[in-house]
PDB file of C-alpha atoms and ligand atoms in Angstrom:
ATOM      1  CA  MET A1020     -13.345  23.516 -15.441  1.00 79.00           C
ATOM      2  CA  ASN A1021     -13.677  19.589 -14.320  1.00 91.00           C
ATOM      3  CA  ASP A1022     -11.281  19.663 -10.561  1.00 95.00           C
ATOM      4  CA  GLN A1023      -8.336  18.945 -11.153  1.00 98.00           C
ATOM      5  CA  TYR A1024      -5.822  16.016  -9.948  1.00 98.00           C
ATOM      6  CA  ALA A1025      -3.074  12.892 -11.087  1.00 98.00           C
ATOM      7  CA  VAL A1026      -0.777  10.957  -9.620  1.00 98.00           C
ATOM      8  CA  ILE A1027       2.939  12.296  -9.854  1.00 98.00           C
ATOM      9  CA  GLY A1028       5.967   9.736  -9.964  1.00 97.00           C
ATOM     10  CA  ASN A1029       8.814   9.060 -11.836  1.00 97.00           C
ATOM     11  CA  PRO A1030       8.098   6.365 -14.089  1.00 95.00           C
ATOM     12  CA  ILE A1031       4.859   6.958 -13.987  1.00 96.00           C
ATOM     13  CA  GLY A1032       3.959   5.988 -17.627  1.00 92.00           C
ATOM     14  CA  HIS A1033       2.416   1.812 -15.940  1.00 90.00           C
ATOM     15  CA  SER A1034       0.205   3.931 -13.467  1.00 94.00           C
ATOM     16  CA  LYS A1035      -3.157   3.077 -13.586  1.00 96.00           C
ATOM     17  CA  SER A1036      -3.383   5.907 -11.040  1.00 97.00           C
ATOM     18  CA  PRO A1037      -5.803   7.891 -14.594  1.00 98.00           C
ATOM     19  CA  LEU A1038      -8.316   4.955 -15.340  1.00 97.00           C
ATOM     20  CA  ILE A1039      -8.739   4.056 -12.119  1.00 98.00           C
ATOM     21  CA  HIS A1040      -9.706   7.018 -10.986  1.00 98.00           C
ATOM     22  CA  ALA A1041     -11.802   8.659 -14.550  1.00 98.00           C
ATOM     23  CA  ALA A1042     -14.589   5.068 -13.873  1.00 98.00           C
ATOM     24  CA  PHE A1043     -14.755   6.336  -9.595  1.00 98.00           C
ATOM     25  CA  ALA A1044     -15.754   9.841 -11.052  1.00 98.00           C
ATOM     26  CA  LYS A1045     -17.613   8.547 -14.289  1.00 97.00           C
ATOM     27  CA  GLN A1046     -19.326   5.347 -11.300  1.00 98.00           C
ATOM     28  CA  THR A1047     -19.949   8.361  -8.486  1.00 98.00           C
ATOM     29  CA  GLY A1048     -20.871  11.375 -11.232  1.00 97.00           C
ATOM     30  CA  GLN A1049     -18.123  13.416  -9.585  1.00 97.00           C
ATOM     31  CA  ALA A1050     -16.564  16.492 -12.274  1.00 95.00           C
ATOM     32  CA  LEU A1051     -12.904  16.133 -12.472  1.00 97.00           C
ATOM     33  CA  VAL A1052      -9.939  15.221 -14.589  1.00 97.00           C
ATOM     34  CA  TYR A1053      -7.123  12.950 -13.944  1.00 98.00           C
ATOM     35  CA  SER A1054      -3.863  12.797 -15.111  1.00 98.00           C
ATOM     36  CA  ALA A1055      -0.024  10.969 -14.902  1.00 98.00           C
ATOM     37  CA  LEU A1056       2.387  13.745 -14.100  1.00 98.00           C
ATOM     38  CA  LEU A1057       6.538  12.879 -14.835  1.00 98.00           C
ATOM     39  CA  ALA A1058       8.842  15.160 -12.699  1.00 98.00           C
ATOM     40  CA  PRO A1059      12.640  15.158 -12.222  1.00 98.00           C
ATOM     41  CA  VAL A1060      13.505  12.835  -9.746  1.00 97.00           C
ATOM     42  CA  ASP A1061      14.771  16.020  -7.541  1.00 98.00           C
ATOM     43  CA  GLY A1062      11.954  18.799  -9.114  1.00 98.00           C
ATOM     44  CA  PHE A1063       9.086  16.637  -7.227  1.00 98.00           C
ATOM     45  CA  ALA A1064       8.200  20.324  -5.512  1.00 98.00           C
ATOM     46  CA  GLN A1065       8.539  22.822  -7.792  1.00 98.00           C
ATOM     47  CA  ALA A1066       5.738  20.204  -9.808  1.00 98.00           C
ATOM     48  CA  VAL A1067       3.234  20.227  -7.334  1.00 98.00           C
ATOM     49  CA  ASP A1068       4.243  23.778  -7.355  1.00 98.00           C
ATOM     50  CA  ALA A1069       3.004  23.854 -10.589  1.00 98.00           C
ATOM     51  CA  PHE A1070       0.162  21.890 -10.606  1.00 98.00           C
ATOM     52  CA  ARG A1071      -0.961  24.056  -7.802  1.00 98.00           C
ATOM     53  CA  ALA A1072      -0.881  27.412  -8.935  1.00 96.00           C
ATOM     54  CA  ALA A1073      -2.575  26.078 -12.244  1.00 96.00           C
ATOM     55  CA  GLY A1074      -5.942  25.071  -9.908  1.00 94.00           C
ATOM     56  CA  GLY A1075      -4.638  21.912  -8.926  1.00 97.00           C
ATOM     57  CA  ARG A1076      -6.267  19.526  -5.665  1.00 98.00           C
ATOM     58  CA  GLY A1077      -5.065  16.786  -4.738  1.00 98.00           C
ATOM     59  CA  MET A1078      -2.354  14.315  -6.412  1.00 98.00           C
ATOM     60  CA  ASN A1079      -1.371  10.391  -5.709  1.00 98.00           C
ATOM     61  CA  VAL A1080       2.138  10.498  -5.351  1.00 97.00           C
ATOM     62  CA  THR A1081       4.768   7.112  -6.149  1.00 95.00           C
ATOM     63  CA  ILE A1082       7.534   6.175  -6.516  1.00 91.00           C
ATOM     64  CA  PRO A1083      10.044   7.274  -6.120  1.00 94.00           C
ATOM     65  CA  PHE A1084       8.703  10.674  -3.835  1.00 96.00           C
ATOM     66  CA  LYS A1085       6.819   9.713  -1.294  1.00 95.00           C
ATOM     67  CA  LEU A1086       9.094  10.725   1.303  1.00 95.00           C
ATOM     68  CA  ASP A1087       9.194  14.457  -1.423  1.00 98.00           C
ATOM     69  CA  ALA A1088       5.527  13.829  -0.223  1.00 98.00           C
ATOM     70  CA  TYR A1089       5.759  13.809   3.638  1.00 98.00           C
ATOM     71  CA  ARG A1090       8.139  16.338   3.439  1.00 98.00           C
ATOM     72  CA  TYR A1091       5.818  18.652   1.341  1.00 98.00           C
ATOM     73  CA  ALA A1092       3.007  18.454   3.216  1.00 98.00           C
ATOM     74  CA  SER A1093       2.124  21.489   6.023  1.00 98.00           C
ATOM     75  CA  ASP A1094      -0.323  18.821   7.831  1.00 98.00           C
ATOM     76  CA  LEU A1095      -0.269  14.870   7.800  1.00 98.00           C
ATOM     77  CA  THR A1096      -2.861  12.048   8.916  1.00 97.00           C
ATOM     78  CA  GLU A1097      -1.645  10.114  11.507  1.00 95.00           C
ATOM     79  CA  ARG A1098      -1.786   7.163   9.063  1.00 94.00           C
ATOM     80  CA  ALA A1099       0.898   9.657   7.033  1.00 97.00           C
ATOM     81  CA  LYS A1100       3.139  10.292  10.268  1.00 96.00           C
ATOM     82  CA  HIS A1101       3.213   6.322  11.190  1.00 94.00           C
ATOM     83  CA  ALA A1102       4.258   5.237   7.880  1.00 95.00           C
ATOM     84  CA  GLN A1103       6.893   8.013   7.483  1.00 95.00           C
ATOM     85  CA  ALA A1104       5.340   8.498   4.400  1.00 95.00           C
ATOM     86  CA  VAL A1105       2.922   9.805   1.518  1.00 97.00           C
ATOM     87  CA  ASN A1106       0.278   8.694  -1.398  1.00 97.00           C
ATOM     88  CA  THR A1107      -2.407  10.930  -0.751  1.00 98.00           C
ATOM     89  CA  LEU A1108      -2.019  14.725  -1.459  1.00 98.00           C
ATOM     90  CA  LYS A1109      -5.036  17.644  -0.856  1.00 98.00           C
ATOM     91  CA  PHE A1110      -4.116  20.599  -1.404  1.00 98.00           C
ATOM     92  CA  GLU A1111      -6.474  23.518   0.823  1.00 96.00           C
ATOM     93  CA  GLY A1112      -5.772  27.485   0.302  1.00 93.00           C
ATOM     94  CA  ALA A1113      -2.006  27.488   1.315  1.00 95.00           C
ATOM     95  CA  ARG A1114      -2.496  24.370   3.499  1.00 98.00           C
ATOM     96  CA  VAL A1115      -1.518  20.640   1.879  1.00 98.00           C
ATOM     97  CA  LEU A1116      -2.914  17.679   3.610  1.00 98.00           C
ATOM     98  CA  GLY A1117      -0.731  14.600   3.411  1.00 98.00           C
ATOM     99  CA  ASP A1118      -2.654  10.965   3.887  1.00 98.00           C
ATOM    100  CA  ASN A1119      -0.758   7.841   3.424  1.00 97.00           C
ATOM    101  CA  THR A1120      -4.215   5.312   2.216  1.00 98.00           C
ATOM    102  CA  ASP A1121      -1.773   2.127   1.376  1.00 97.00           C
ATOM    103  CA  GLY A1122      -2.715   0.578   4.787  1.00 98.00           C
ATOM    104  CA  ALA A1123      -6.017   1.126   4.692  1.00 98.00           C
ATOM    105  CA  GLY A1124      -6.275   0.351   1.317  1.00 98.00           C
ATOM    106  CA  LEU A1125      -4.465  -3.581   2.278  1.00 98.00           C
ATOM    107  CA  VAL A1126      -6.609  -3.783   4.655  1.00 98.00           C
ATOM    108  CA  ARG A1127     -10.092  -3.292   3.427  1.00 98.00           C
ATOM    109  CA  ASP A1128      -9.129  -5.120   0.703  1.00 98.00           C
ATOM    110  CA  ILE A1129      -8.164  -8.450   2.965  1.00 98.00           C
ATOM    111  CA  GLU A1130     -11.159  -8.008   5.637  1.00 98.00           C
ATOM    112  CA  HIS A1131     -13.688  -6.713   3.396  1.00 97.00           C
ATOM    113  CA  ASN A1132     -13.218  -8.377  -0.451  1.00 97.00           C
ATOM    114  CA  LEU A1133     -11.468 -11.303   0.472  1.00 98.00           C
ATOM    115  CA  GLY A1134     -13.051 -11.354   3.437  1.00 98.00           C
ATOM    116  CA  PHE A1135     -10.435 -12.287   5.534  1.00 98.00           C
ATOM    117  CA  ASN A1136     -10.777 -11.282   9.763  1.00 98.00           C
ATOM    118  CA  LEU A1137      -7.696 -10.100  10.920  1.00 98.00           C
ATOM    119  CA  ALA A1138      -9.051 -10.132  14.311  1.00 98.00           C
ATOM    120  CA  GLY A1139      -7.129 -12.719  17.138  1.00 98.00           C
ATOM    121  CA  LYS A1140      -4.799 -13.421  13.710  1.00 98.00           C
ATOM    122  CA  THR A1141      -0.777 -14.431  13.784  1.00 98.00           C
ATOM    123  CA  VAL A1142       0.920 -12.076  10.635  1.00 98.00           C
ATOM    124  CA  LEU A1143       3.644 -12.616   9.627  1.00 98.00           C
ATOM    125  CA  VAL A1144       4.831  -8.829   7.593  1.00 98.00           C
ATOM    126  CA  MET A1145       8.252  -9.654   4.637  1.00 98.00           C
ATOM    127  CA  GLY A1146       9.797  -6.488   4.462  1.00 97.00           C
ATOM    128  CA  ALA A1147      10.624  -2.848   6.236  1.00 96.00           C
ATOM    129  CA  GLY A1148      10.600  -0.365   3.611  1.00 91.00           C
ATOM    130  CA  GLY A1149       8.269   2.039   2.809  1.00 89.00           C
ATOM    131  CA  ALA A1150       5.727  -0.200   2.368  1.00 93.00           C
ATOM    132  CA  ALA A1151       5.855  -2.344   5.365  1.00 95.00           C
ATOM    133  CA  ARG A1152       5.767   1.177   7.191  1.00 94.00           C
ATOM    134  CA  GLY A1153       2.510   2.616   5.264  1.00 94.00           C
ATOM    135  CA  VAL A1154       0.256  -0.801   6.519  1.00 96.00           C
ATOM    136  CA  LEU A1155       1.587  -1.275  10.042  1.00 97.00           C
ATOM    137  CA  LEU A1156      -0.647   0.671  11.882  1.00 96.00           C
ATOM    138  CA  PRO A1157      -4.177   0.038  10.312  1.00 97.00           C
ATOM    139  CA  LEU A1158      -2.987  -4.236  10.037  1.00 98.00           C
ATOM    140  CA  LEU A1159      -2.194  -3.324  13.901  1.00 98.00           C
ATOM    141  CA  ALA A1160      -5.370  -1.920  14.380  1.00 97.00           C
ATOM    142  CA  CYS A1161      -7.338  -4.483  13.150  1.00 98.00           C
ATOM    143  CA  LYS A1162      -6.060  -6.482  16.714  1.00 98.00           C
ATOM    144  CA  PRO A1163      -4.711  -9.682  15.835  1.00 98.00           C
ATOM    145  CA  SER A1164      -2.618 -12.135  17.800  1.00 98.00           C
ATOM    146  CA  ALA A1165       0.550 -11.488  17.134  1.00 98.00           C
ATOM    147  CA  LEU A1166       2.186  -9.001  14.066  1.00 98.00           C
ATOM    148  CA  THR A1167       6.208 -10.008  13.542  1.00 98.00           C
ATOM    149  CA  ILE A1168       7.998  -8.301  11.260  1.00 98.00           C
ATOM    150  CA  ALA A1169      10.624 -10.428   8.729  1.00 98.00           C
ATOM    151  CA  ASN A1170      13.393  -8.337   6.731  1.00 98.00           C
ATOM    152  CA  ARG A1171      16.503  -9.643   4.855  1.00 96.00           C
ATOM    153  CA  THR A1172      18.165  -6.526   6.938  1.00 96.00           C
ATOM    154  CA  PRO A1173      17.112  -7.546  10.315  1.00 96.00           C
ATOM    155  CA  GLN A1174      18.299  -4.274  12.291  1.00 97.00           C
ATOM    156  CA  LYS A1175      15.123  -2.631  10.244  1.00 97.00           C
ATOM    157  CA  ALA A1176      12.756  -5.247  10.901  1.00 98.00           C
ATOM    158  CA  LEU A1177      13.748  -4.484  14.582  1.00 98.00           C
ATOM    159  CA  ASP A1178      13.969  -0.797  14.871  1.00 97.00           C
ATOM    160  CA  LEU A1179      10.060  -0.727  13.112  1.00 97.00           C
ATOM    161  CA  ALA A1180       9.025  -3.735  15.419  1.00 98.00           C
ATOM    162  CA  GLN A1181      10.113  -1.154  18.008  1.00 97.00           C
ATOM    163  CA  ARG A1182       8.531   2.088  16.217  1.00 95.00           C
ATOM    164  CA  PHE A1183       5.279  -0.094  16.462  1.00 96.00           C
ATOM    165  CA  ALA A1184       5.305  -2.310  19.855  1.00 97.00           C
ATOM    166  CA  ALA A1185       3.022   0.874  21.585  1.00 97.00           C
ATOM    167  CA  HIS A1186      -0.145  -0.489  18.804  1.00 97.00           C
ATOM    168  CA  GLY A1187       0.135  -4.086  19.625  1.00 97.00           C
ATOM    169  CA  THR A1188       1.932  -6.995  20.303  1.00 98.00           C
ATOM    170  CA  VAL A1189       4.897  -6.896  17.766  1.00 98.00           C
ATOM    171  CA  ARG A1190       8.396  -8.649  17.409  1.00 98.00           C
ATOM    172  CA  ALA A1191      11.064  -9.237  15.228  1.00 98.00           C
ATOM    173  CA  SER A1192      13.328 -11.371  12.739  1.00 97.00           C
ATOM    174  CA  ASP A1193      15.092 -12.723  10.462  1.00 97.00           C
ATOM    175  CA  TYR A1194      13.908 -15.131   7.828  1.00 98.00           C
ATOM    176  CA  ALA A1195      15.842 -17.903   9.575  1.00 97.00           C
ATOM    177  CA  GLY A1196      14.152 -17.229  12.192  1.00 97.00           C
ATOM    178  CA  LEU A1197      10.475 -18.135  11.285  1.00 98.00           C
ATOM    179  CA  ALA A1198      11.262 -21.395  11.895  1.00 97.00           C
ATOM    180  CA  GLY A1199       9.042 -23.358  13.541  1.00 97.00           C
ATOM    181  CA  ASP A1200       6.119 -20.917  13.508  1.00 98.00           C
ATOM    182  CA  ARG A1201       2.691 -21.009  11.545  1.00 98.00           C
ATOM    183  CA  TYR A1202       0.549 -17.541  11.151  1.00 98.00           C
ATOM    184  CA  ASP A1203      -2.785 -16.998   9.589  1.00 98.00           C
ATOM    185  CA  LEU A1204      -1.509 -14.263   7.402  1.00 98.00           C
ATOM    186  CA  ILE A1205       1.539 -13.428   5.688  1.00 98.00           C
ATOM    187  CA  VAL A1206       2.175 -10.541   3.298  1.00 98.00           C
ATOM    188  CA  ASN A1207       5.391  -9.930   1.328  1.00 98.00           C
ATOM    189  CA  ALA A1208       6.041  -6.128   1.748  1.00 97.00           C
ATOM    190  CA  THR A1209       9.131  -7.013  -0.101  1.00 96.00           C
ATOM    191  CA  SER A1210       9.478  -5.807  -3.860  1.00 92.00           C
ATOM    192  CA  SER A1211      11.880  -8.929  -4.396  1.00 92.00           C
ATOM    193  CA  SER A1212       8.173  -9.956  -6.726  1.00 87.00           C
ATOM    194  CA  LEU A1213      10.314  -6.854  -9.105  1.00 85.00           C
ATOM    195  CA  ASN A1214      13.215  -8.789  -9.511  1.00 88.00           C
ATOM    196  CA  GLU A1215      11.556 -12.694  -9.742  1.00 91.00           C
ATOM    197  CA  GLN A1216      12.738 -13.718  -6.644  1.00 92.00           C
ATOM    198  CA  LEU A1217      11.965 -14.816  -3.285  1.00 95.00           C
ATOM    199  CA  PRO A1218      12.614 -14.343   0.308  1.00 96.00           C
ATOM    200  CA  PRO A1219      14.510 -17.888   2.136  1.00 96.00           C
ATOM    201  CA  LEU A1220      10.909 -18.458   3.981  1.00 97.00           C
ATOM    202  CA  PRO A1221      11.086 -22.469   5.613  1.00 95.00           C
ATOM    203  CA  PRO A1222       8.291 -24.693   5.053  1.00 90.00           C
ATOM    204  CA  ARG A1223       4.995 -24.633   6.552  1.00 94.00           C
ATOM    205  CA  LEU A1224       4.718 -21.666   7.456  1.00 98.00           C
ATOM    206  CA  PHE A1225       1.325 -21.063   6.610  1.00 98.00           C
ATOM    207  CA  ALA A1226      -1.476 -22.340   9.730  1.00 98.00           C
ATOM    208  CA  PRO A1227      -5.044 -24.106   8.100  1.00 97.00           C
ATOM    209  CA  GLY A1228      -6.153 -21.642   6.611  1.00 98.00           C
ATOM    210  CA  ALA A1229      -3.894 -19.586   5.407  1.00 98.00           C
ATOM    211  CA  LEU A1230      -4.000 -15.917   3.001  1.00 98.00           C
ATOM    212  CA  ALA A1231      -0.650 -15.056   1.475  1.00 98.00           C
ATOM    213  CA  TYR A1232      -0.676 -11.611  -0.005  1.00 98.00           C
ATOM    214  CA  ASP A1233       1.486 -10.394  -2.054  1.00 97.00           C
ATOM    215  CA  LEU A1234       2.004  -6.448  -2.712  1.00 97.00           C
ATOM    216  CA  MET A1235       2.966  -6.703  -5.821  1.00 94.00           C
ATOM    217  CA  TYR A1236       0.546  -7.988  -8.664  1.00 92.00           C
ATOM    218  CA  GLY A1237       1.025  -8.664 -12.482  1.00 85.00           C
ATOM    219  CA  LYS A1238       0.163 -11.842 -14.694  1.00 82.00           C
ATOM    220  CA  GLY A1239       0.149 -15.357 -13.968  1.00 89.00           C
ATOM    221  CA  LEU A1240       1.716 -15.894  -9.597  1.00 94.00           C
ATOM    222  CA  THR A1241       4.326 -13.733  -8.377  1.00 95.00           C
ATOM    223  CA  PRO A1242       7.624 -16.135  -7.005  1.00 95.00           C
ATOM    224  CA  PHE A1243       5.364 -15.561  -3.355  1.00 97.00           C
ATOM    225  CA  LEU A1244       2.729 -16.458  -4.412  1.00 97.00           C
ATOM    226  CA  ALA A1245       4.289 -19.540  -6.334  1.00 97.00           C
ATOM    227  CA  PHE A1246       5.390 -20.641  -3.330  1.00 97.00           C
ATOM    228  CA  ALA A1247       2.794 -19.999  -0.919  1.00 98.00           C
ATOM    229  CA  GLU A1248       0.229 -22.289  -3.091  1.00 97.00           C
ATOM    230  CA  ALA A1249       2.721 -24.871  -3.085  1.00 97.00           C
ATOM    231  CA  ASN A1250       3.386 -24.587   0.978  1.00 97.00           C
ATOM    232  CA  HIS A1251      -0.773 -24.232   1.317  1.00 96.00           C
ATOM    233  CA  ALA A1252      -1.776 -21.935   2.074  1.00 98.00           C
ATOM    234  CA  GLN A1253      -5.585 -21.193   1.684  1.00 98.00           C
ATOM    235  CA  ILE A1254      -5.978 -17.999  -0.316  1.00 98.00           C
ATOM    236  CA  LEU A1255      -3.935 -16.129  -2.240  1.00 98.00           C
ATOM    237  CA  ALA A1256      -4.306 -12.842  -3.370  1.00 98.00           C
ATOM    238  CA  ASP A1257      -1.574 -10.090  -4.952  1.00 97.00           C
ATOM    239  CA  GLY A1258      -2.031  -6.613  -4.897  1.00 97.00           C
ATOM    240  CA  LEU A1259      -4.240  -5.279  -7.442  1.00 97.00           C
ATOM    241  CA  GLY A1260      -7.112  -5.228  -4.672  1.00 98.00           C
ATOM    242  CA  MET A1261      -4.751  -3.225  -2.306  1.00 98.00           C
ATOM    243  CA  LEU A1262      -4.522  -0.485  -5.649  1.00 97.00           C
ATOM    244  CA  VAL A1263      -7.728  -0.188  -6.292  1.00 98.00           C
ATOM    245  CA  GLU A1264      -8.812   0.291  -2.522  1.00 98.00           C
ATOM    246  CA  GLN A1265      -5.494   3.011  -1.622  1.00 98.00           C
ATOM    247  CA  ALA A1266      -7.071   4.624  -4.747  1.00 98.00           C
ATOM    248  CA  ALA A1267     -10.909   4.597  -3.096  1.00 98.00           C
ATOM    249  CA  GLU A1268      -9.685   6.005   0.065  1.00 98.00           C
ATOM    250  CA  SER A1269      -7.314   8.549  -1.643  1.00 98.00           C
ATOM    251  CA  PHE A1270     -10.978   9.538  -3.504  1.00 98.00           C
ATOM    252  CA  TYR A1271     -13.028   9.916  -0.599  1.00 98.00           C
ATOM    253  CA  VAL A1272     -10.072  11.913   0.866  1.00 98.00           C
ATOM    254  CA  TRP A1273     -10.751  14.250  -1.505  1.00 98.00           C
ATOM    255  CA  ARG A1274     -14.398  14.239  -2.992  1.00 98.00           C
ATOM    256  CA  GLY A1275     -15.790  12.695   0.680  1.00 98.00           C
ATOM    257  CA  VAL A1276     -17.583  10.046  -2.120  1.00 97.00           C
ATOM    258  CA  ARG A1277     -16.331   6.804  -1.139  1.00 96.00           C
ATOM    259  CA  PRO A1278     -16.436   4.733  -4.874  1.00 98.00           C
ATOM    260  CA  GLU A1279     -17.157   1.485  -4.901  1.00 97.00           C
ATOM    261  CA  ALA A1280     -13.569  -0.352  -5.615  1.00 98.00           C
ATOM    262  CA  GLN A1281     -14.762  -4.247  -6.830  1.00 97.00           C
ATOM    263  CA  PRO A1282     -16.576  -3.399 -10.881  1.00 97.00           C
ATOM    264  CA  VAL A1283     -13.182  -1.125 -11.296  1.00 98.00           C
ATOM    265  CA  MET A1284     -10.469  -4.559 -10.079  1.00 97.00           C
ATOM    266  CA  ALA A1285     -12.394  -6.554 -12.696  1.00 96.00           C
ATOM    267  CA  LEU A1286     -12.059  -4.191 -15.227  1.00 95.00           C
ATOM    268  CA  LEU A1287      -8.040  -3.979 -13.893  1.00 94.00           C
ATOM    269  CA  ARG A1288      -8.479  -6.999 -14.475  1.00 91.00           C
ATOM    270  CA  ASN A1289     -10.027  -7.977 -17.214  1.00 89.00           C
ATOM    271  CA  ALA A1290      -7.573  -5.578 -19.468  1.00 84.00           C
ATOM    272  CA  ALA A1291      -4.550  -6.983 -17.903  1.00 72.00           C
TER     273      ALA A1291
HETATM  274  P1  NDP B 183      11.322   0.096  -0.637  1.00 83.33           P
HETATM  275  O1  NDP B 183      12.515  -0.396  -1.643  1.00 83.33           O
HETATM  276  O2  NDP B 183      11.426   1.004   0.205  1.00 83.33           O
HETATM  277  O3  NDP B 183      12.045  -1.052   0.491  1.00 83.33           O
HETATM  278  C1  NDP B 183      12.254  -2.691  -0.330  1.00 83.33           C
HETATM  279  C2  NDP B 183      11.553  -4.158   0.544  1.00 83.33           C
HETATM  280  O4  NDP B 183      11.987  -5.282   0.276  1.00 83.33           O
HETATM  281  C3  NDP B 183      13.209  -3.573   2.152  1.00 83.33           C
HETATM  282  O5  NDP B 183      12.576  -4.641   3.148  1.00 83.33           O
HETATM  283  C4  NDP B 183      13.879  -4.787   1.001  1.00 83.33           C
HETATM  284  O6  NDP B 183      14.902  -5.380   2.458  1.00 83.33           O
HETATM  285  C5  NDP B 183      13.201  -6.558   0.625  1.00 83.33           C
HETATM  286  N1  NDP B 183      13.430  -6.707  -0.334  1.00 83.33           N
HETATM  287  C6  NDP B 183      14.513  -6.540  -1.453  1.00 83.33           C
HETATM  288  N2  NDP B 183      15.007  -7.528  -2.087  1.00 83.33           N
HETATM  289  C7  NDP B 183      14.695  -8.008  -1.514  1.00 83.33           C
HETATM  290  C8  NDP B 183      15.114 -10.399  -1.626  1.00 83.33           C
HETATM  291  N3  NDP B 183      15.259 -10.365  -3.101  1.00 83.33           N
HETATM  292  N4  NDP B 183      14.810 -11.115  -0.247  1.00 83.33           N
HETATM  293  C9  NDP B 183      14.304 -10.473   0.459  1.00 83.33           C
HETATM  294  N5  NDP B 183      13.643  -9.044   0.619  1.00 83.33           N
HETATM  295  C10 NDP B 183      14.185  -8.049  -0.601  1.00 83.33           C
HETATM  296  O7  NDP B 183       9.991  -0.946  -1.808  1.00 83.33           O
HETATM  297  P2  NDP B 183       8.471  -0.270  -1.450  1.00 83.33           P
HETATM  298  O8  NDP B 183       8.608  -0.672   0.321  1.00 83.33           O
HETATM  299  O9  NDP B 183       8.286   0.506  -1.069  1.00 83.33           O
HETATM  300  O10 NDP B 183       7.861  -0.945  -1.884  1.00 83.33           O
HETATM  301  C11 NDP B 183       7.506  -3.206  -2.208  1.00 83.33           C
HETATM  302  C12 NDP B 183       6.933  -3.740  -2.625  1.00 83.33           C
HETATM  303  O11 NDP B 183       5.618  -3.155  -2.546  1.00 83.33           O
HETATM  304  C13 NDP B 183       7.309  -3.823  -4.213  1.00 83.33           C
HETATM  305  O12 NDP B 183       6.650  -4.079  -4.707  1.00 83.33           O
HETATM  306  C14 NDP B 183       6.479  -2.649  -4.766  1.00 83.33           C
HETATM  307  O13 NDP B 183       5.755  -2.278  -5.481  1.00 83.33           O
HETATM  308  C15 NDP B 183       5.082  -2.577  -3.565  1.00 83.33           C
HETATM  309  N6  NDP B 183       3.767  -1.859  -3.346  1.00 83.33           N
HETATM  310  C16 NDP B 183       2.622  -2.396  -3.770  1.00 83.33           C
HETATM  311  C17 NDP B 183       1.990  -1.276  -3.676  1.00 83.33           C
HETATM  312  C18 NDP B 183       0.392  -1.510  -3.808  1.00 83.33           C
HETATM  313  O14 NDP B 183      -0.926  -0.359  -4.283  1.00 83.33           O
HETATM  314  N7  NDP B 183      -0.093  -2.612  -4.141  1.00 83.33           N
HETATM  315  C19 NDP B 183       1.613   0.053  -2.875  1.00 83.33           C
HETATM  316  C20 NDP B 183       3.039   0.077  -2.118  1.00 83.33           C
HETATM  317  C21 NDP B 183       3.451  -0.666  -3.159  1.00 83.33           C
HETATM  318  P3  NDP B 183      16.373  -4.888   2.689  1.00 83.33           P
HETATM  319  O15 NDP B 183      15.856  -3.459   4.384  1.00 83.33           O
HETATM  320  O16 NDP B 183      17.426  -5.572   2.671  1.00 83.33           O
HETATM  321  O17 NDP B 183      17.210  -4.522   1.662  1.00 83.33           O
END
């Protein structure tokens, strides 16, 4: 029987992961089956136990289970420890490796696919939730000159800035406090676009040549990307590239083979 993998979440019907991993398996000639698993919100551990007992080799984890997966893992990678969230589980007998590939996916999309070199750049990350926690260490590892975290609830941004202070020049701000700043990269890691909203950003934040990156993806421009376009950001990107690149990184963790993400990104864009 082919090796079994799955994405677990609630809801899960919208997930593009089965399509992405089927495309990766075909591209790399890896014999595996990848399905979507809906688990009750209070039934994560039981659902994973059952999947493992049936021979499952690994899982992707999505909303609302990334913290449950963090607790479930017996071993954590450094990036999962810093994110305090797990989106990739690898089952090795009694051991369970917990990893977080979201930040690596973002950085790979920015540097490799968009050709935007992060070294020496000024970076603003909006948001202080799970997604922001996941991307901070991989972003800082690329040696930006400074990184600012802004959040609606400023205390959460302050807590994150303190936690990541050892990894680079990191400061926290509320949105009003950003007035007068200029950034080469602004990452929207809030969930505001889900509600067609926009954090209260002051104008003129984008430096010449700036990249605006929204973790959310979908048809057309998100409110943040529309704001960025109106405020002369040079490059606009949504989170589809990150989604496919984090999946490629998970595939690599499981199989030791790195698939090419760009053909699969094109497949998803054409299907949208
Ligand atoms: P969380 O619920 O953990 O955090 C939400 C964050 O958004 C908080 O910082 C919250 O601020 C802020 N926020 C929510 N609404 C607003 C608003 N109207 N104005 C300003 N700030 C707001 O969510 P996640 O971190 O898990 O996810 C964030 C986004 O990232 C989602 O859209 C998700 O789909 C996307 N994502 C995309 C991925 C990809 O592969 N492309 C991977 C992972 C996530 P406060 O603290 O004040 O409540």
